[in-house]
Amino acid sequence: MSEESPELEARLAEQDELEPAESFAEQANVSDPEIYDEFENEWPDCWRQAADLLDWETDYEQVLDDSNPPFYEWFTGGSLNASANCLDRHLSARGDEAAIEWIGEPVDEDNRTYSYEELHREVNEFAAGLREMGVEEDDVVTMYMPMVPELPIAMLACARIGAPHSVVFAGFSADALATRMNAADSEYLVVADGYYRRGEPLDHLGKANEGLSGVNHEVAATVVVDRLGPNNDDFGHGLTDNQYDYDAVVAGHSGAVVEPVDRDAEDMLFLMYTSGTTGQPKGVKHTTGGYLSWTAWTSQSVLDIKPDDTYFCSADIGWITGHSYIVYGPLALGTTSIMYEGTPDHPERDRLWEIVEDYGANQLYTAPTAIRAFMKWGTEYPDDHDLSSLRLLGTVGEPINPRAWQWYHQHIGDEECPIVDTWWQTETGGMMVTTLPGTKNMKPGSAGPSLPGVDAMVVDESGEPVGAGEAGYLTVEKPWPGMLRTLYRNDERFIEEYWEEYSDTDSDDPDDWVYFPEDGAKVDEDGYITVLGRVDDVINVSGHRLGTMEIESAIVDVEGVAESAVVGGNHEIKGEAVYAYAITEDGQEPSDSLRSQIESSVQDAIGPIARPERIVFSPDLPKTRSGKIMRRLLENIADGDKLGDTSTLRNPDIVQEIQQEATGDWSAERVSPPRQPHRYCDNLFCPPAVSII
Ligand code: WT7
């Protein structure tokens, strides 16, 4: 962590402090700063406050069972149902209020409002349909769906019958779908036939079918949502033998009532696959009691959600942000959650501001990459709209540079809305490090202190806290209710990935166990944490987490490529972009056709989001004497930075050669056909398609 980019230094130097407007603090759900001391003194009992936001079928006996670290259990002995908590309990008081405001991308079609009553009804009907197809408690149901309302409906229907869901981001490839279904032995799939991008209908079922052909066990049933109507005819997919039309399934169970299955607090609510250091995605397991308490409590205390609010998170439900903060957190609190299908620049670059104005959104939760794109587009787009309904702004997914922060604060929040910069991960289930907006000042560029009751620290290699202003590694020293419980069917990897680094793994004293999220960070004298980014082989492209190993293995799958190294390089809008170095086999000359094959291979294995920004062919990679690739040098080359120390290299001359190859005009070098826009991935959280930049 000793080397830092000049930008980072500038970012830290720019930091100043802003007080949230008094008008916000006065009405905030949490406004008493005492909460920090209170939670520290009463830990872990403080988390009763989170559990109390839910309705429990059976009261829990113990807040935390830490007898077998790191396999912690929360709210043990308790039981509840997530779907009942997100739906049934709101019916008497808020049955007619909107639960989901769904906005399709085409502007000339009808948007859909689902009241709690209507959502409850359809969830019940679909749950009955799933049961009839044979879905039983604990069967994993996979969803591979764009942003259509049937996605949260299917998730809640699964939760109702105790079947964990595994949602695969629709922008991922057919192969990625197959890998995830195989890993979870999932025999059920819910998909949509397509979706709209910039007004055009796009095929999705074709990709899903291709994925299904790679599943190595029998798939009992696939349910297909008809999103495209007659537009689907162009793609020519009929339903095959065990494929069912969603509308027919729901109509066939019209008025059905499915009793919510009583789930143990520790029973799995869902699985979400995410990228890690090795090529194999990790199946993060989240539970019913802990996860739901965590998302409800953070939605309430950080996003300041109240039942009467209309809340807008622009993420995709295919990632954890959408699970926690479009579906579970907001619906557990009985609020109105906006869900938008499309891109922020269709039909114009003011689409989000139009949505905020039309629906009177009170909160907006988005990603720095989107904010940087808005900045580039100019202030005329937000200026054209009345955004005065907004009360709070949030960001997530990657570090936000102070300039983007200030722009967001000024042009979207009119300097009145506090901004919460929320650090968390798929694994943490919900927010961990951020200001509580009614109690703390904001420092642009710094996420803030850890939440009350969350013990995040910045430590050095030996696990000792670093001094103020020094760089180190982020750790979480105490368990929390929303934490992942394990990696699905792989307890060993769970320990290796997250605990081994800073824990005494022979100990059964929970104080000896420390969670390592694999991020670098700094902390200042007020305890504000500035997250610097991943320290493992994971890169963050527009807030999307990608494993470099996964990309490398797709590259070496191409005939003629002997070896590859992938690193993240700086990118103005995306934050980081994929830079790939490829060594060709003897006798294989680098060529444009090889370049295109590499691009397609990555796209097929993972999805367009992982497609390299640049591919450099080189005769070798910089390696230490022990054969380890010096990625830092490859990053320097990608960023056009001064090179770090090359003296430990076995082949120091290679660096110059690669540099020469790389500093040629990368774009002029390419004569391969122009890129297709990233279809699904034109979405806000995706690497910007051609037209977003
Ligand atoms: C990684 C987790 C959190 C949901 C979306 C991404 C980075 C996340 C921040 C932030 C700086 C951040 C970290 C983290 N990250 N939020 N506010 N500031 N970095 O979830 O795909 O699991 O990725 O995103 O590097 O480890 P994910």
XYZ file of C-alpha atoms and ligand atoms in Angstrom:
720
model
C 0.000 0.000 0.000
C 2.987 2.315 -0.146
C 2.469 3.531 -3.660
C -0.377 5.898 -4.357
C -1.552 7.569 -7.470
C -1.225 11.334 -7.768
C -4.986 11.492 -8.267
C -5.560 9.849 -4.959
C -3.319 12.294 -3.212
C -5.174 15.154 -4.865
C -8.422 13.524 -3.829
C -7.387 13.333 -0.220
C -5.976 16.833 -0.208
C -9.241 18.204 -1.513
C -11.216 16.829 1.396
C -13.133 19.257 3.468
C -16.076 18.922 5.777
C -19.739 19.768 5.320
C -22.500 19.812 7.844
C -25.832 18.314 6.775
C -28.623 20.884 6.552
C -30.466 21.338 9.826
C -33.783 20.812 8.083
C -32.635 17.287 7.242
C -31.345 16.444 10.704
C -34.598 17.617 12.297
C -36.663 15.077 10.460
C -34.105 12.250 10.198
C -34.935 8.741 11.395
C -31.695 8.814 13.357
C -30.612 12.176 14.674
C -29.051 11.497 18.049
C -25.257 11.016 17.858
C -25.476 9.089 21.144
C -26.306 6.062 19.022
C -22.580 5.419 18.455
C -21.805 5.085 22.157
C -25.041 3.322 22.873
C -24.364 0.638 20.265
C -20.802 0.181 21.424
C -21.827 -0.251 25.032
C -24.692 -2.555 24.264
C -23.139 -4.666 21.548
C -24.377 -7.190 20.368
C -27.738 -6.505 22.007
C -27.928 -3.226 20.068
C -28.906 -5.310 17.058
C -32.239 -6.068 18.644
C -33.126 -2.669 17.207
C -32.625 -4.064 13.707
C -34.522 -7.259 14.427
C -37.342 -5.192 15.937
C -38.015 -3.661 12.528
C -39.305 -7.072 11.436
C -42.236 -9.268 12.384
C -41.057 -12.568 13.815
C -43.096 -15.712 13.766
C -41.101 -17.083 16.696
C -39.040 -14.756 18.878
C -35.325 -15.381 18.825
C -33.621 -16.644 21.964
C -30.149 -15.295 21.442
C -28.964 -12.209 19.545
C -25.596 -13.677 18.579
C -24.225 -17.157 18.857
C -20.477 -16.751 18.480
C -19.465 -20.117 19.855
C -18.056 -21.350 16.551
C -16.308 -18.487 14.751
C -16.339 -17.578 11.937
C -19.651 -19.442 11.575
C -21.636 -16.873 13.485
C -25.373 -17.165 13.934
C -27.724 -14.291 14.554
C -31.145 -14.173 16.178
C -30.959 -17.887 16.862
C -34.142 -19.685 17.676
C -36.172 -17.044 15.840
C -38.237 -17.703 12.756
C -39.851 -15.461 10.165
C -40.698 -15.184 6.492
C -39.122 -12.491 4.306
C -42.049 -12.249 1.899
C -44.515 -11.833 4.769
C -42.288 -9.085 6.152
C -42.101 -7.299 2.809
C -45.784 -7.718 1.936
C -48.399 -9.206 4.252
C -47.700 -7.077 7.276
C -48.150 -3.872 5.283
C -51.540 -4.829 3.862
C -53.819 -3.491 6.558
C -52.265 -0.024 6.777
C -50.698 0.377 3.359
C -52.388 -2.124 1.048
C -53.371 0.547 -1.463
C -50.048 2.354 -1.394
C -47.534 1.733 -4.150
C -44.904 -0.859 -3.362
C -43.196 -0.790 -6.756
C -43.348 1.925 -9.364
C -42.028 0.246 -12.454
C -40.911 2.369 -15.371
C -40.249 0.668 -18.669
C -37.654 2.101 -20.967
C -39.870 2.895 -23.981
C -41.557 6.184 -23.243
C -44.741 5.428 -25.101
C -45.798 2.395 -23.097
C -47.715 2.216 -19.867
C -45.695 2.089 -16.717
C -46.927 -0.175 -13.962
C -47.709 0.572 -10.357
C -47.990 -2.377 -7.993
C -49.717 -1.550 -4.750
C -48.783 -3.721 -1.769
C -52.096 -5.476 -2.260
C -51.388 -6.191 -5.926
C -47.819 -7.232 -5.323
C -48.962 -9.551 -2.546
C -51.544 -11.095 -4.826
C -49.159 -11.795 -7.687
C -46.429 -13.084 -5.392
C -48.914 -15.558 -3.941
C -50.078 -16.661 -7.362
C -46.573 -17.151 -8.653
C -45.523 -18.914 -5.454
C -48.406 -21.342 -6.001
C -47.248 -21.826 -9.589
C -43.669 -22.547 -8.531
C -44.908 -25.096 -6.032
C -46.959 -26.815 -8.659
C -43.877 -27.080 -10.857
C -42.236 -28.948 -8.038
C -40.223 -26.274 -6.268
C -39.768 -27.302 -2.653
C -38.342 -25.600 0.385
C -34.545 -25.180 0.008
C -34.506 -25.751 -3.773
C -32.393 -23.055 -5.414
C -34.329 -21.158 -8.100
C -32.207 -19.209 -10.574
C -33.382 -15.950 -12.130
C -31.809 -14.496 -15.220
C -33.858 -11.407 -15.783
C -33.646 -7.809 -16.833
C -35.305 -5.047 -14.812
C -38.908 -6.190 -15.060
C -41.330 -6.292 -12.102
C -41.571 -10.056 -12.398
C -38.021 -10.256 -11.042
C -38.805 -8.946 -7.545
C -42.096 -10.868 -7.721
C -40.227 -14.104 -8.401
C -37.732 -13.354 -5.622
C -40.500 -12.729 -3.102
C -42.432 -15.787 -4.314
C -39.353 -17.912 -3.648
C -38.877 -16.308 -0.245
C -42.500 -17.131 0.500
C -42.041 -20.852 -0.044
C -38.562 -20.966 1.461
C -36.767 -21.598 -1.836
C -33.523 -19.588 -1.992
C -33.071 -17.564 -5.158
C -29.904 -17.077 -7.119
C -30.201 -14.073 -9.413
C -27.763 -13.944 -12.309
C -27.239 -10.465 -13.766
C -28.890 -10.348 -17.205
C -25.764 -8.752 -18.676
C -23.768 -11.886 -17.911
C -23.186 -14.415 -20.648
C -24.889 -17.742 -21.302
C -21.786 -19.500 -19.952
C -21.941 -17.487 -16.750
C -25.565 -18.570 -16.305
C -24.675 -22.231 -16.817
C -21.731 -22.049 -14.386
C -23.953 -20.601 -11.669
C -26.811 -23.065 -12.208
C -24.333 -25.925 -12.134
C -22.605 -24.681 -9.003
C -25.909 -24.517 -7.122
C -27.502 -27.624 -8.725
C -30.356 -25.335 -9.556
C -33.184 -27.061 -11.418
C -35.474 -24.087 -11.922
C -35.028 -20.966 -13.949
C -37.101 -17.818 -14.376
C -36.221 -15.644 -17.381
C -37.709 -12.961 -19.580
C -37.924 -13.214 -23.348
C -36.202 -9.872 -23.748
C -36.082 -6.235 -22.778
C -35.778 -2.820 -24.361
C -32.631 -0.836 -24.940
C -32.940 2.627 -26.424
C -36.378 1.726 -27.656
C -35.243 -1.448 -29.416
C -36.564 -4.865 -28.370
C -33.684 -7.208 -27.564
C -33.574 -10.959 -27.324
C -32.724 -12.473 -23.966
C -34.339 -15.891 -24.176
C -31.893 -16.946 -26.885
C -29.031 -16.355 -24.486
C -30.876 -18.125 -21.674
C -31.521 -21.161 -23.873
C -27.870 -21.285 -24.785
C -27.020 -21.182 -21.086
C -29.478 -23.984 -20.378
C -27.723 -26.180 -22.910
C -24.609 -25.897 -20.741
C -26.336 -27.034 -17.551
C -25.104 -30.489 -16.631
C -28.145 -31.719 -14.733
C -31.794 -31.875 -15.605
C -33.626 -28.562 -15.500
C -37.132 -29.285 -14.270
C -38.826 -26.086 -15.394
C -38.176 -22.699 -16.927
C -40.674 -19.878 -16.614
C -40.559 -17.220 -19.307
C -41.874 -13.706 -18.739
C -43.326 -12.172 -21.868
C -41.778 -8.730 -21.884
C -41.741 -8.180 -25.619
C -45.224 -9.231 -26.739
C -45.386 -9.516 -30.507
C -41.876 -8.065 -30.748
C -40.630 -11.436 -29.611
C -41.813 -12.917 -32.907
C -38.738 -11.476 -34.586
C -36.543 -13.712 -32.492
C -38.512 -16.856 -33.168
C -38.305 -18.529 -29.777
C -41.273 -20.694 -28.953
C -41.571 -22.343 -25.579
C -40.108 -25.818 -25.415
C -41.280 -28.782 -23.373
C -40.589 -27.737 -19.839
C -40.879 -24.009 -20.470
C -43.917 -22.192 -19.120
C -45.367 -18.810 -19.864
C -45.297 -16.641 -16.732
C -48.699 -15.034 -17.365
C -50.302 -18.403 -17.857
C -48.766 -19.702 -14.628
C -50.068 -16.710 -12.695
C -53.503 -16.839 -14.348
C -53.678 -20.550 -13.591
C -53.356 -19.759 -9.895
C -55.527 -16.704 -9.813
C -56.450 -15.778 -6.269
C -54.249 -18.515 -4.755
C -53.132 -17.984 -1.182
C -49.816 -19.480 -0.154
C -49.060 -19.480 3.521
C -45.598 -17.996 4.060
C -43.256 -20.790 5.098
C -41.807 -20.291 8.536
C -38.044 -20.007 8.077
C -35.406 -20.241 10.713
C -33.508 -16.963 11.134
C -30.391 -18.720 9.850
C -32.089 -20.376 6.856
C -30.761 -19.244 3.499
C -32.750 -16.451 1.847
C -30.627 -16.293 -1.265
C -27.335 -16.978 -2.932
C -25.454 -14.450 -4.958
C -22.424 -15.324 -7.012
C -19.634 -12.791 -7.053
C -16.095 -12.613 -8.407
C -13.027 -13.402 -6.375
C -9.377 -14.080 -6.825
C -9.730 -17.466 -8.473
C -11.599 -18.139 -11.688
C -14.529 -19.758 -9.903
C -17.284 -17.340 -8.770
C -18.119 -17.442 -5.083
C -21.656 -18.293 -3.953
C -22.302 -15.851 -1.128
C -24.947 -17.178 1.251
C -27.316 -14.749 2.966
C -29.843 -15.654 5.619
C -33.416 -14.726 6.370
C -33.188 -13.081 9.807
C -29.797 -11.394 9.754
C -29.857 -10.125 6.184
C -33.399 -8.803 6.332
C -32.783 -7.049 9.652
C -29.624 -5.527 8.236
C -31.164 -4.207 5.030
C -34.209 -2.869 6.884
C -32.122 -1.147 9.560
C -29.638 0.424 7.128
C -32.450 1.517 4.780
C -34.065 3.238 7.684
C -31.054 4.786 9.368
C -28.784 5.557 6.403
C -31.184 6.124 3.503
C -33.664 7.697 5.923
C -36.541 5.818 4.316
C -40.000 6.371 5.712
C -43.109 4.502 4.606
C -44.517 7.551 2.823
C -41.379 8.125 0.794
C -40.850 7.381 -2.849
C -37.380 6.041 -3.093
C -35.270 5.548 -6.217
C -32.237 3.311 -6.490
C -30.918 3.144 -10.023
C -28.993 -0.103 -9.594
C -29.825 -3.365 -11.304
C -31.454 -6.068 -9.183
C -28.946 -8.496 -10.716
C -26.363 -7.119 -8.272
C -26.465 -6.989 -4.497
C -27.337 -3.282 -4.430
C -30.646 -4.020 -6.119
C -31.380 -7.000 -3.850
C -30.754 -5.043 -0.665
C -31.872 -1.563 -1.631
C -34.519 -1.930 -4.335
C -36.235 -5.037 -3.048
C -35.673 -6.214 0.530
C -34.777 -3.105 2.558
C -37.339 -0.680 1.104
C -40.172 -3.221 0.958
C -39.491 -4.404 4.498
C -40.108 -0.798 5.516
C -43.299 -0.533 3.455
C -42.126 2.306 1.261
C -42.484 2.895 -2.494
C -39.522 1.648 -4.491
C -38.950 2.868 -8.043
C -37.596 0.410 -10.549
C -36.406 1.607 -13.969
C -35.761 -0.776 -16.835
C -33.502 1.206 -19.071
C -30.582 3.492 -19.651
C -30.272 7.007 -18.231
C -29.908 8.548 -21.680
C -33.046 7.284 -23.365
C -34.799 9.037 -24.948
C -32.669 11.915 -23.633
C -29.960 12.390 -21.097
C -32.437 13.713 -18.579
C -34.362 10.469 -18.114
C -33.456 10.019 -14.460
C -34.260 13.629 -13.645
C -37.570 13.241 -15.407
C -38.302 10.193 -13.257
C -37.315 12.028 -10.074
C -39.615 14.915 -11.010
C -42.570 12.843 -12.234
C -42.588 10.504 -9.248
C -41.422 13.016 -6.657
C -38.546 10.799 -5.562
C -37.279 11.575 -2.064
C -34.004 9.657 -2.188
C -31.681 8.797 -5.041
C -29.096 6.053 -4.632
C -26.677 5.653 -7.536
C -23.040 4.989 -8.446
C -20.060 7.293 -8.929
C -19.646 6.056 -12.496
C -23.128 7.347 -13.321
C -22.439 10.652 -11.597
C -19.270 11.092 -13.640
C -21.258 10.468 -16.821
C -23.921 13.015 -15.756
C -21.176 15.510 -15.069
C -19.788 15.040 -18.499
C -23.195 15.468 -20.118
C -23.632 18.852 -18.434
C -25.889 20.597 -15.955
C -28.573 21.530 -18.479
C -30.177 18.100 -18.059
C -30.840 18.236 -14.317
C -31.409 21.997 -14.487
C -34.425 21.418 -16.696
C -36.248 19.566 -13.928
C -37.697 20.226 -10.544
C -35.658 17.997 -8.244
C -36.856 19.615 -5.041
C -38.569 16.425 -3.851
C -35.120 14.940 -3.156
C -34.153 14.831 0.492
C -31.090 12.559 0.437
C -28.549 11.319 -2.082
C -26.463 8.177 -1.904
C -23.578 6.588 -3.748
C -22.171 3.084 -3.750
C -19.902 0.693 -5.583
C -16.561 2.460 -5.858
C -14.725 5.428 -4.437
C -16.215 8.773 -5.414
C -13.814 11.557 -6.305
C -14.547 14.846 -4.513
C -15.221 16.659 -7.772
C -18.023 14.246 -8.669
C -19.240 14.394 -5.065
C -19.420 18.187 -5.187
C -21.215 18.117 -8.507
C -23.808 15.677 -7.152
C -24.236 17.787 -4.030
C -24.629 21.017 -5.941
C -26.515 20.119 -9.094
C -28.706 17.263 -7.927
C -29.057 17.992 -4.234
C -29.127 21.785 -4.484
C -26.672 21.795 -1.565
C -29.567 20.819 0.694
C -29.443 17.027 0.515
C -26.881 15.127 2.534
C -24.888 12.564 0.569
C -24.208 9.136 2.016
C -21.160 7.476 0.462
C -21.782 3.887 1.468
C -19.018 1.293 1.539
C -20.114 -2.316 1.590
C -19.935 -5.520 -0.468
C -21.973 -8.443 -1.714
C -20.620 -10.310 1.299
C -21.635 -7.738 3.906
C -25.289 -7.841 2.798
C -25.706 -4.128 3.372
C -23.975 -0.905 4.300
C -21.051 -0.935 6.729
C -19.111 2.298 6.470
C -20.944 5.573 5.875
C -22.100 8.621 7.762
C -25.464 8.524 9.468
C -26.795 11.533 7.607
C -28.669 13.125 10.496
C -25.761 12.927 12.928
C -22.454 13.333 11.129
C -20.655 15.811 8.935
C -19.724 14.720 5.445
C -16.237 14.681 3.973
C -16.362 14.478 0.182
C -14.353 11.477 -0.993
C -14.409 9.699 2.354
C -17.158 7.182 3.080
C -17.223 8.079 6.772
C -16.916 6.242 10.065
C -18.182 2.699 10.439
C -21.835 2.477 11.324
C -22.735 2.262 15.010
C -22.081 -1.275 16.199
C -19.876 -2.029 13.185
C -16.214 -2.288 13.969
C -14.321 -1.428 10.782
C -10.638 -0.610 11.156
C -7.636 0.154 9.005
C -4.650 -2.004 9.904
C -1.146 -2.765 8.678
C 0.148 -6.125 7.537
C 0.421 -7.431 11.059
C -3.104 -6.372 11.932
C -2.119 -3.338 14.032
C -4.138 -0.143 13.502
C -2.367 2.352 11.242
C -1.956 5.986 12.218
C -4.241 8.720 10.919
C -3.554 9.410 7.258
C -1.609 6.202 6.628
C -2.721 3.616 4.126
C -3.523 0.106 5.263
C -6.061 -2.659 4.932
C -9.705 -2.429 5.840
C -10.889 -5.035 8.342
C -14.084 -5.665 10.273
C -13.272 -6.778 13.771
C -16.702 -7.876 14.960
C -19.457 -9.880 13.274
C -22.680 -8.169 12.152
C -26.156 -9.556 11.389
C -26.040 -8.991 7.593
C -22.774 -10.856 7.089
C -22.469 -13.748 4.672
C -22.626 -17.020 6.557
C -20.415 -18.993 4.228
C -19.622 -19.604 0.587
C -22.164 -22.069 -0.680
C -20.901 -25.591 -0.127
C -17.405 -24.336 0.491
C -16.708 -23.503 4.132
C -13.010 -23.923 3.539
C -12.831 -21.255 0.864
C -14.983 -19.004 3.066
C -12.284 -19.122 5.753
C -9.440 -18.789 3.285
C -10.899 -15.835 1.444
C -12.151 -13.693 4.278
C -10.663 -14.743 7.596
C -7.270 -16.358 7.294
C -5.383 -13.126 6.668
C -5.956 -11.565 10.082
C -7.377 -14.308 12.302
C -5.973 -16.974 14.516
C -7.815 -19.752 12.766
C -7.040 -22.283 15.527
C -8.843 -20.224 18.098
C -12.492 -20.482 19.037
C -12.427 -17.090 20.708
C -14.389 -14.703 18.463
C -11.977 -11.892 19.396
C -9.318 -13.734 17.412
C -11.367 -13.642 14.237
C -11.197 -10.676 11.900
C -13.046 -10.269 8.597
C -10.926 -9.106 5.670
C -12.916 -7.552 2.791
C -9.829 -7.250 0.568
C -9.944 -3.475 0.276
C -7.222 -0.954 1.010
C -8.148 2.148 3.028
C -7.022 5.160 5.031
C -8.507 6.547 8.180
C -8.300 10.126 9.459
C -8.158 11.514 12.971
C -11.979 11.563 13.172
C -12.249 7.907 12.247
C -13.465 8.659 8.710
C -12.484 5.889 6.342
C -11.443 6.547 2.750
C -11.625 3.332 0.776
C -8.832 3.075 -1.768
C -9.950 0.017 -3.699
C -9.325 -3.704 -3.917
C -6.052 -5.216 -2.920
C -6.803 -8.615 -4.460
C -7.043 -9.553 -8.116
C -10.479 -8.071 -8.454
C -11.128 -4.961 -10.478
C -14.032 -2.601 -10.258
C -15.347 -1.468 -13.628
C -18.145 1.071 -13.245
C -18.941 -0.361 -9.834
C -18.950 -3.927 -11.192
C -16.759 -6.452 -9.638
C -14.750 -8.580 -12.042
C -12.122 -11.203 -11.298
C -8.963 -10.759 -13.361
C -8.428 -14.534 -13.301
C -11.803 -15.152 -14.899
C -10.918 -12.768 -17.726
C -7.428 -14.205 -18.109
C -8.731 -17.710 -18.414
C -11.147 -16.616 -21.167
C -8.222 -15.013 -22.995
C -5.963 -18.057 -22.850
C -8.872 -20.141 -24.147
C -8.240 -18.499 -27.503
C -6.095 -20.620 -29.751
C -2.721 -19.017 -30.286
C -2.636 -17.246 -26.913
C -0.106 -18.718 -24.506
C -0.449 -16.506 -21.477
C -2.302 -13.461 -20.310
C -2.395 -10.917 -17.521
C -5.270 -8.572 -16.847
C -5.095 -5.459 -14.708
C -7.324 -2.490 -13.942
C -6.234 0.840 -15.371
C -7.660 4.268 -14.566
C -10.656 5.366 -16.593
C -12.325 8.744 -16.510
C -15.901 7.488 -16.372
C -15.694 3.836 -15.444
C -13.232 4.368 -12.594
C -11.297 1.313 -13.700
C -11.179 -0.405 -17.066
C -9.924 -3.813 -18.157
C -6.424 -3.790 -19.658
C -5.297 -7.100 -21.071
C -1.799 -8.252 -21.953
C -1.562 -11.329 -24.124
C 1.432 -13.423 -25.112
C 1.039 -15.314 -28.330
C 2.252 -18.849 -28.852
C 5.368 -19.425 -30.899
C 4.566 -19.026 -34.557
C 1.374 -17.093 -33.892
C 1.613 -13.478 -34.976
C -0.520 -10.901 -33.191
C -3.346 -9.881 -35.479
C -6.636 -8.042 -35.516
C -8.431 -11.283 -35.908
C -6.771 -12.611 -32.762
C -7.784 -9.433 -30.998
C -11.424 -9.900 -31.988
C -11.308 -13.532 -30.921
C -10.053 -12.459 -27.511
C -12.857 -9.931 -27.200
C -15.487 -12.503 -28.133
C -14.064 -15.106 -25.824
C -14.265 -12.742 -22.837
C -17.741 -11.696 -23.830
C -18.872 -15.313 -24.102
C -17.321 -16.380 -20.833
C -18.431 -13.465 -18.687
C -20.320 -10.798 -20.580
C -19.705 -7.533 -22.404
C -18.867 -5.739 -19.165
C -15.597 -7.638 -18.957
C -14.497 -6.911 -22.512
C -11.006 -5.411 -22.444
C -10.669 -1.730 -23.048
C -7.275 -2.454 -24.513
C -5.382 -5.548 -25.547
C -1.600 -5.434 -25.814
C 0.319 -8.252 -27.403
C 3.725 -8.770 -25.930
C 6.435 -11.410 -26.171
C 6.506 -11.984 -22.415
C 5.224 -10.591 -19.119
C 7.333 -8.899 -16.459
C 8.107 -11.607 -13.922
C 10.023 -11.852 -10.689
C 12.703 -14.489 -10.353
C 10.190 -16.757 -8.728
C 7.956 -16.396 -11.765
C 5.328 -14.095 -10.281
C 3.836 -11.561 -12.685
C 4.510 -7.989 -11.538
C 1.045 -6.594 -11.996
C 1.954 -3.255 -10.529
C 4.182 -2.603 -13.558
C 1.424 -3.579 -15.932
C -0.865 -1.143 -14.134
C 1.770 1.587 -14.453
C 1.946 0.895 -18.173
C -1.842 0.963 -18.536
C -2.032 4.286 -16.733
C 0.943 5.759 -18.591
C 2.601 6.285 -15.183
C 6.240 6.259 -14.265
C 7.332 2.657 -13.813
C 7.942 1.287 -10.359
C 11.084 -0.619 -9.455
C 12.067 -3.166 -12.113
C 15.245 -4.402 -10.474
C 13.710 -7.558 -9.068
C 12.610 -8.715 -12.479
C 13.952 -11.782 -14.167
C 13.397 -10.072 -17.513
C 13.673 -6.295 -16.964
C 14.034 -5.517 -20.664
C 10.561 -6.737 -21.395
C 9.006 -3.775 -19.635
C 10.277 -1.315 -22.173
C 9.152 -3.533 -24.990
C 5.629 -3.777 -23.583
C 5.577 -0.090 -22.936
C 6.467 0.626 -26.510
C 3.808 -1.695 -27.742
C 1.313 -0.145 -25.365
C 2.025 3.507 -25.928
C 1.312 3.294 -29.604
C -2.078 4.835 -30.187
C -4.181 1.965 -28.911
C -7.318 3.034 -30.625
C -5.767 3.814 -33.990
C -4.117 0.438 -33.831
C -7.430 -1.313 -33.929
C -8.798 -2.014 -37.304
C -11.151 -4.648 -36.003
C -14.821 -3.892 -36.678
C -16.380 -1.190 -34.506
C -17.830 -2.461 -31.274
C -21.449 -3.257 -30.933
C -23.005 -1.181 -28.174
C -23.147 -3.145 -24.936
C -26.720 -4.224 -25.111
C -27.831 -5.082 -21.626
C -24.844 -3.374 -20.203
C -25.906 0.018 -21.364
C -27.618 0.113 -18.031
C -26.550 2.660 -15.517
C -24.291 0.506 -13.437
C -22.633 -0.987 -16.472
C -19.663 0.226 -18.370
C -20.995 3.010 -20.416
C -21.977 2.072 -23.886
C -20.717 4.180 -26.698
C -23.527 6.608 -26.277
C -23.104 7.170 -22.551
C -19.637 8.592 -22.964
C -16.460 -3.655 -3.646
C -17.642 -4.547 -3.464
C -21.652 -2.482 -2.396
C -22.567 -2.931 -3.432
C -22.051 -2.796 -4.822
C -20.722 -3.446 -5.069
C -16.067 -1.360 -3.702
C -18.236 -0.482 -2.759
C -17.680 1.529 -2.148
C -17.554 2.881 -1.687
C -15.280 2.769 -2.238
C -16.538 0.889 -2.668
C -15.102 -2.003 -2.728
C -15.821 -3.282 -2.341
N -16.921 -0.366 -3.049
N -18.709 0.640 -2.230
N -18.595 3.574 -1.196
N -16.320 3.445 -1.745
N -15.341 1.508 -2.710
O -20.628 -4.693 -4.420
O -19.705 -6.072 -6.261
O -19.541 -6.849 -3.885
O -18.147 -4.928 -4.717
O -16.873 -2.423 -4.227
O -13.908 -2.290 -3.371
O -14.972 -4.300 -1.881
P -19.522 -5.715 -4.843
